[in-house]
Coordinates of C-alpha atoms and ligand atoms in Angstrom, one line a residue:
M1 CA -189.1 82.5 86.6
T2 CA -185.8 81.8 84.1
K3 CA -184.3 84.7 83.4
D4 CA -181.7 85.5 81.0
L5 CA -178.4 86.5 83.1
I6 CA -176.7 87.8 79.9
N7 CA -178.6 90.3 77.5
T8 CA -178.7 89.0 73.9
A9 CA -179.5 92.4 72.8
A10 CA -177.6 93.9 69.7
T11 CA -175.1 95.9 72.5
K12 CA -173.7 93.1 74.2
E13 CA -172.8 93.3 77.7
R14 CA -169.2 94.4 78.7
A15 CA -167.6 91.7 81.0
I16 CA -165.2 92.0 83.6
L17 CA -163.5 88.5 84.8
V18 CA -162.6 88.1 88.1
G19 CA -160.7 85.2 89.8
V20 CA -158.9 84.2 93.3
G21 CA -156.0 81.9 93.1
I22 CA -156.1 79.7 96.1
K23 CA -153.0 78.0 97.1
G24 CA -153.4 74.2 96.3
E25 CA -156.8 74.4 95.3
H26 CA -156.5 74.5 91.5
R27 CA -153.4 72.0 91.6
N28 CA -152.2 71.6 87.9
W29 CA -154.9 74.2 86.7
S30 CA -153.3 77.9 86.6
I31 CA -155.5 80.8 87.8
E32 CA -155.0 82.2 84.0
G33 CA -156.0 79.2 82.5
S34 CA -159.2 78.9 84.5
L35 CA -159.9 82.2 83.4
D36 CA -158.9 81.7 80.1
E37 CA -161.8 78.7 80.3
L38 CA -164.1 81.4 82.1
Q39 CA -163.5 83.5 79.1
Q40 CA -164.9 81.4 76.9
L41 CA -168.1 80.4 78.9
A42 CA -168.5 84.3 78.9
K43 CA -168.4 84.5 75.4
T44 CA -170.6 81.7 74.8
A45 CA -173.3 83.0 76.8
G46 CA -172.6 86.5 74.6
A47 CA -171.2 88.7 76.7
E48 CA -167.7 90.7 75.4
V49 CA -164.6 90.4 77.9
V50 CA -163.1 93.6 78.4
G51 CA -160.6 93.1 81.4
R52 CA -159.4 90.5 83.9
M53 CA -158.5 90.7 87.2
V54 CA -156.5 88.0 89.6
Q55 CA -155.8 88.0 93.2
N56 CA -153.8 85.3 94.8
L57 CA -155.3 84.6 98.7
E58 CA -155.2 82.0 101.2
K59 CA -158.8 81.5 100.7
P60 CA -161.6 84.2 99.1
S61 CA -162.7 86.7 101.6
Q62 CA -166.0 85.9 103.4
S63 CA -167.5 89.2 102.7
H64 CA -166.4 90.1 99.2
Y65 CA -165.0 87.4 98.0
L66 CA -161.7 89.4 97.0
G67 CA -159.5 91.5 99.4
S68 CA -160.6 95.4 100.0
G69 CA -157.6 96.8 98.4
K70 CA -158.6 94.7 95.2
L71 CA -161.9 95.7 95.4
E72 CA -161.1 98.9 95.1
E73 CA -158.6 98.4 92.3
L74 CA -161.7 96.6 90.5
L75 CA -164.2 99.5 91.1
S76 CA -161.4 101.9 89.8
L77 CA -161.6 100.0 86.8
K78 CA -164.8 100.8 86.3
D79 CA -164.2 104.2 84.3
E80 CA -161.5 102.8 82.3
L81 CA -163.0 99.6 81.0
K82 CA -166.6 100.8 81.3
Y83 CA -167.8 97.0 82.4
D84 CA -171.3 96.8 83.4
T85 CA -171.1 92.9 84.4
A86 CA -168.7 91.3 86.7
I87 CA -167.9 87.7 86.3
F88 CA -166.7 85.6 89.0
N89 CA -164.6 82.5 88.8
D90 CA -166.1 81.0 91.6
E91 CA -169.6 80.1 93.0
L92 CA -170.3 83.0 95.1
R93 CA -172.2 83.1 98.4
P94 CA -175.5 85.0 98.3
T95 CA -174.2 87.5 100.8
Q96 CA -170.8 88.1 98.8
Q97 CA -172.6 88.4 95.8
E98 CA -175.1 91.0 97.4
N99 CA -172.5 93.2 99.0
L100 CA -170.2 92.9 95.6
E101 CA -173.4 94.5 93.6
T102 CA -173.6 96.9 96.4
A103 CA -169.5 98.1 96.5
L104 CA -169.5 97.9 92.3
E105 CA -173.0 99.0 91.6
V106 CA -172.9 96.5 88.3
K107 CA -174.6 92.9 87.7
V108 CA -172.5 90.4 89.2
I109 CA -172.5 86.9 88.1
D110 CA -170.6 84.0 89.2
R111 CA -169.1 81.0 87.6
T112 CA -172.3 78.7 88.6
A113 CA -174.7 81.2 87.2
L114 CA -172.8 81.6 83.8
I115 CA -173.2 77.8 83.1
L116 CA -176.5 77.9 84.2
D117 CA -177.4 80.6 81.8
I118 CA -175.4 78.5 79.1
F119 CA -177.4 75.4 79.9
A120 CA -180.8 77.3 79.4
R121 CA -179.8 78.3 75.9
S122 CA -178.6 75.0 75.0
A123 CA -181.6 72.8 76.6
C124 CA -183.9 71.3 73.6
T125 CA -185.7 68.7 75.0
S126 CA -188.6 69.0 77.6
E127 CA -186.4 66.6 80.2
G128 CA -183.3 69.0 79.6
K129 CA -185.4 71.8 80.2
L130 CA -187.1 71.0 83.2
Q131 CA -183.6 70.0 84.6
V132 CA -181.8 73.3 84.1
E133 CA -184.8 74.9 85.9
L134 CA -184.5 72.7 88.3
A135 CA -180.8 74.0 88.7
Q136 CA -182.0 77.6 88.5
H137 CA -184.8 77.2 90.9
E138 CA -182.2 75.6 93.4
Y139 CA -179.2 78.5 92.6
M140 CA -182.1 81.1 93.4
L141 CA -183.7 80.2 96.5
P142 CA -181.5 81.4 99.0
R143 CA -180.4 84.4 96.7
L144 CA -184.5 86.0 96.8
A145 CA -183.9 88.0 99.4
G146 CA -180.7 89.5 98.3
Q147 CA -182.3 90.7 94.8
W148 CA -184.7 92.7 96.6
S149 CA -182.6 94.3 98.9
H150 CA -180.2 95.1 96.2
L151 CA -183.1 96.6 94.1
E152 CA -184.3 99.0 96.8
R153 CA -180.5 100.3 97.3
L154 CA -180.7 100.8 93.6
G155 CA -182.2 104.2 94.2
G156 CA -185.5 103.1 95.5
G157 CA -188.9 104.3 93.4
I158 CA -191.5 103.0 91.3
G159 CA -191.0 99.2 90.8
T160 CA -187.8 98.7 93.1
R161 CA -189.2 99.0 96.3
G162 CA -188.9 95.8 98.1
P163 CA -191.9 93.4 98.8
G164 CA -191.0 92.8 102.6
E165 CA -190.2 89.8 104.4
S166 CA -194.0 88.2 103.9
Q167 CA -193.7 89.0 100.0
I168 CA -190.2 87.1 100.2
E169 CA -191.7 84.4 102.2
T170 CA -194.2 83.9 99.7
D171 CA -192.0 84.3 96.8
R172 CA -189.9 81.2 98.2
R173 CA -192.8 79.3 99.0
L174 CA -193.8 79.5 95.3
I175 CA -190.0 78.4 93.8
R176 CA -190.6 75.4 96.4
N177 CA -193.8 74.2 95.0
R178 CA -191.9 74.5 91.4
I179 CA -189.2 72.6 92.5
T180 CA -191.5 69.7 94.1
S181 CA -193.7 69.8 90.6
I182 CA -190.6 70.0 88.4
K183 CA -189.1 66.8 90.5
K184 CA -192.2 65.1 90.1
Q185 CA -192.0 65.8 86.3
I186 CA -188.1 64.6 85.8
E187 CA -189.4 61.4 87.9
A188 CA -191.7 60.9 85.3
V189 CA -189.4 61.2 82.6
R190 CA -186.8 58.7 84.2
K191 CA -189.4 56.1 84.9
H192 CA -190.2 56.3 80.8
R193 CA -186.6 55.7 80.2
E194 CA -186.3 52.9 82.7
L195 CA -189.1 51.0 80.4
Y196 CA -187.0 52.1 77.5
R197 CA -183.8 50.8 79.3
R198 CA -184.8 47.4 80.5
K199 CA -186.1 46.8 76.6
R200 CA -182.3 47.4 75.5
E201 CA -181.1 45.3 78.4
Q202 CA -183.4 42.4 77.0
S203 CA -182.4 42.6 73.5
G204 CA -178.6 42.3 74.9
T205 CA -177.5 45.4 72.9
P206 CA -174.5 46.7 74.5
L207 CA -174.4 50.5 75.1
V208 CA -171.4 52.7 74.7
A209 CA -171.6 56.1 76.1
L210 CA -169.5 59.0 74.9
V211 CA -167.8 61.2 78.0
G212 CA -165.7 63.9 78.5
Y213 CA -164.8 67.6 78.7
T214 CA -166.9 70.0 77.2
N215 CA -166.1 70.5 73.4
A216 CA -163.8 67.8 73.3
G217 CA -165.6 66.4 70.1
K218 CA -168.0 64.0 71.6
S219 CA -170.7 64.9 69.5
T220 CA -168.9 64.6 66.1
L221 CA -167.4 61.5 66.9
L222 CA -171.1 60.2 67.4
N223 CA -171.8 62.1 64.2
T224 CA -169.0 60.5 61.6
L225 CA -169.7 57.4 63.4
C226 CA -173.3 56.8 63.3
H227 CA -174.1 59.4 60.5
A228 CA -175.8 61.0 63.2
G229 CA -176.4 64.6 62.3
V230 CA -176.0 65.7 66.1
L231 CA -175.6 69.2 66.5
A232 CA -171.7 69.7 66.9
E233 CA -169.8 73.3 67.2
N234 CA -167.4 75.0 68.7
K235 CA -168.7 76.1 71.8
L236 CA -168.9 75.0 75.4
F237 CA -171.9 72.5 76.5
S238 CA -173.7 72.5 73.1
T239 CA -175.1 69.1 74.2
L240 CA -177.2 68.9 77.1
D241 CA -179.6 65.9 76.2
P242 CA -178.4 62.4 75.5
V243 CA -178.9 61.3 72.0
T244 CA -178.5 57.5 71.1
K245 CA -177.5 55.9 67.9
R246 CA -177.2 52.6 66.6
L247 CA -174.2 51.5 65.0
R248 CA -173.0 48.3 63.6
L249 CA -169.5 47.1 64.0
P250 CA -167.5 45.8 61.2
D251 CA -167.2 42.6 63.3
G252 CA -171.6 42.5 62.5
R253 CA -172.2 43.3 66.4
N254 CA -174.7 45.6 66.9
I255 CA -174.2 48.4 69.6
L256 CA -176.0 51.8 70.8
V257 CA -173.6 54.8 71.6
T258 CA -174.9 57.5 73.6
D259 CA -173.6 61.1 73.5
T260 CA -174.3 63.3 76.5
V261 CA -173.7 66.5 78.6
G262 CA -169.8 67.4 78.5
F263 CA -167.9 68.0 82.0
I264 CA -166.0 71.1 83.1
H265 CA -163.7 72.2 85.7
K266 CA -165.5 73.2 89.0
L267 CA -168.7 71.9 87.6
P268 CA -171.2 73.3 90.3
P269 CA -172.6 70.5 92.3
L270 CA -176.2 71.7 91.7
I271 CA -176.1 71.0 88.5
V272 CA -174.5 67.4 88.5
A273 CA -177.8 66.8 91.0
A274 CA -180.2 68.4 88.4
F275 CA -178.8 66.4 85.7
H276 CA -178.8 63.0 87.7
A277 CA -181.7 61.7 85.7
T278 CA -179.3 62.2 82.0
L279 CA -176.1 61.1 83.9
E280 CA -177.8 57.7 85.1
E281 CA -177.6 56.9 81.7
L282 CA -173.9 56.6 82.1
D283 CA -174.3 54.3 84.7
E284 CA -176.4 51.7 82.1
A285 CA -173.3 51.6 79.6
D286 CA -171.2 48.6 79.5
L287 CA -168.1 51.0 78.5
L288 CA -167.4 54.6 78.2
L289 CA -165.2 56.3 75.5
H290 CA -163.3 59.2 77.1
V291 CA -162.9 61.8 74.5
V292 CA -159.9 64.1 75.1
D293 CA -159.5 67.2 73.0
I294 CA -155.4 66.7 72.3
T295 CA -155.0 70.4 71.0
S296 CA -156.0 72.1 74.3
P297 CA -153.2 73.1 76.5
D298 CA -155.0 72.1 79.6
A299 CA -155.6 68.2 77.9
V300 CA -154.3 66.5 81.0
N301 CA -156.1 68.8 83.4
Q302 CA -159.5 68.2 81.4
S303 CA -158.7 64.4 81.4
Q304 CA -157.8 64.4 85.1
T305 CA -161.3 66.4 85.9
V306 CA -163.5 64.0 83.8
E307 CA -161.8 61.2 85.8
K308 CA -162.7 62.9 89.2
I309 CA -166.4 63.6 88.2
L310 CA -166.5 59.9 86.9
T311 CA -165.4 58.8 90.3
Q312 CA -167.9 61.3 92.0
L313 CA -170.7 59.7 90.2
K314 CA -169.6 56.2 91.0
L315 CA -168.3 55.1 87.5
G316 CA -164.9 55.4 88.3
E317 CA -164.7 51.3 87.7
K318 CA -166.4 51.3 84.4
P319 CA -164.8 50.2 81.8
R320 CA -163.0 52.6 79.3
I321 CA -161.1 53.8 76.0
T322 CA -159.1 56.8 75.8
V323 CA -159.8 58.6 72.6
I324 CA -157.1 61.4 72.1
N325 CA -158.8 63.3 69.8
K326 CA -158.5 66.2 67.0
M327 CA -155.1 64.7 66.1
D328 CA -155.5 66.2 62.6
Q329 CA -154.5 69.6 64.2
V330 CA -151.4 67.9 65.6
V331 CA -149.8 65.8 62.6
E332 CA -150.5 65.8 59.2
S333 CA -151.5 62.7 58.2
I334 CA -152.8 59.8 60.0
E335 CA -149.8 57.8 59.5
E336 CA -147.8 60.4 60.9
A337 CA -150.3 59.8 63.7
Q338 CA -150.1 56.4 63.9
N339 CA -146.1 56.5 65.2
I340 CA -146.9 59.1 67.7
S341 CA -146.7 57.2 71.2
L342 CA -148.4 59.2 74.1
D343 CA -147.5 58.8 77.7
V344 CA -151.1 58.8 79.0
K345 CA -151.5 57.5 82.1
S346 CA -155.3 56.9 82.8
P347 CA -157.1 53.9 83.9
A348 CA -157.9 53.0 80.6
Q349 CA -158.4 49.3 78.7
A350 CA -157.0 51.0 75.7
T351 CA -156.0 54.6 74.1
V352 CA -156.8 55.3 70.0
I353 CA -155.5 58.6 68.4
T354 CA -158.3 59.8 66.5
S355 CA -159.6 62.7 64.5
A356 CA -163.2 62.4 64.7
L357 CA -163.8 65.3 62.2
K358 CA -161.5 63.7 59.3
N359 CA -162.8 60.0 60.1
W360 CA -159.3 59.5 61.4
N361 CA -158.8 55.5 63.1
L362 CA -162.6 54.9 63.7
D363 CA -162.0 52.0 62.6
K364 CA -159.5 50.9 64.7
L365 CA -161.9 52.9 67.5
Q366 CA -164.4 50.0 66.3
E367 CA -162.1 47.3 66.6
K368 CA -161.3 48.0 69.9
I369 CA -164.8 48.4 71.2
G370 CA -165.6 45.0 69.3
E371 CA -162.6 43.4 71.0
Y372 CA -163.7 44.8 74.6
L373 CA -167.1 43.1 74.2
E374 CA -165.8 40.4 72.8
I375 CA -163.9 39.6 76.0
S376 CA -166.5 40.6 78.4
K377 CA -169.0 38.4 76.5
L378 CA -171.2 41.1 75.5
G379 CA -173.8 40.1 72.9
G380 CA -175.5 42.5 70.2
R381 CA -174.5 40.2 67.2
E382 CA -178.3 39.2 66.8
G383 CA -180.6 40.2 64.4
T384 CA -181.1 44.2 64.8
G385 CA -180.6 44.3 68.4
Ligands
LIG401 N1 -160.1 69.6 64.1 C1 -160.9 69.1 64.7 N2 -161.9 69.6 65.3 C2 -162.8 68.9 65.9 C3 -162.9 67.4 66.1 N3 -164.0 66.9 66.7 C4 -164.7 68.0 67.1 N4 -163.9 69.1 66.3 C5 -164.2 70.3 66.8 O1 -164.5 70.6 67.8 C6 -165.7 71.6 68.4 C7 -166.4 71.0 69.6 O2 -167.1 69.4 69.3 P1 -168.2 69.0 69.5 O3 -168.7 67.3 68.8 O4 -169.6 69.7 69.4 O5 -167.9 68.5 70.9 P2 -168.4 68.0 72.3 O6 -167.7 67.4 72.8 O7 -169.8 67.2 71.8 O8 -169.1 69.1 72.9 P3 -170.3 69.4 74.1 O9 -171.7 68.8 73.6 O10 -170.2 71.2 74.0 O11 -169.7 69.2 75.6 C8 -166.4 71.4 66.9 O12 -166.4 72.7 66.5 C9 -165.9 70.2 66.0 O13 -166.1 70.7 64.9 C10 -161.2 66.7 65.3 O14 -160.8 65.4 65.1 N5 -160.5 67.5 64.6
LIG402 MG1 -172.0 67.4 72.2

């Protein structure tokens, strides 16, 4: 059932980005900043971005997301930009997507589908794959009918005739069955994890979890701290599957450090739901390290987005250390970094300025982790944990 939304063929898809700026909705995020991020997502998915269009509205139009004038403008850009895909910055309703494909006669993708496509590429473990597939099916289910009628309208003929209502019903039933089966499999993996967790609890080894915006440097930090060899690259959502590594702090305490999926602005709720099992891991953590990419022009918004998602996940009260990362891009040396006082408003227990890449201040970070564990009387000193 999983289909690639973006071709990986030699010729890249030519995509135009379309966003609606809604008063108050983005708060501090500018619509342009949000589209910059959408552009990065599109690139990660393998598309070539050939243009963008923004409309400021009170709220998106029910039928076409854009107002009719802007839609005309978008259509008229087709000749000039030769785009074959239009990527919308919000999740579209099934009818909006259908209407847009009819009006524009190009493939229409929304932010959720784009993120799902990237997730599908990044998932490595069977659990990760199951979670992505679950989210994809949940996404497809309400959109099935539209897909068929759209094919019919694209000229009819062999292979494009719709299957009729009964076929759509059959497809729906098949997908629902698959969803049930995937949920069962995910539940089995979850149970297995629970066993593992209980073992960890018995051993008393504290668990520290890395959280943060996608691309903030979580995996790099895990690699440098734990000599982990986890994939870390300059693209969004390179990590999907949680990885846990052991670390012996300078004070002799043994801890476990876990790396997991990054967050993003407008993270689709169905992705959060599908990744419930993975995110549950965070619930078990004794301490969170919130990694912030200080080089991003949206660093403040990004860290607020992460805080908001943590609250949604009922993790708002978890103790945490804020890790201001990629400092090597801002100053020449670690000594210079020490002198910087950052006005960070966060509910964190401590803030540490680091470069995960250059191993700056990671001893200080470990010290802070140790201090916290000491205060909260968490174990991990005995044996190998
Ligand atoms: N200059 C610099 N680059 C860094 C630092 N930490 C990470 N990076 C780079 O930032 C990019 C993203 O790093 P990752 O560790 O993959 O980020 P992540 O938070 O795990 O990202 P996702 O798994 O996609 O959510 C990579 O190209 C890293 O090399 C740092 O301290 N300094
Ligand atoms: Mg990562």
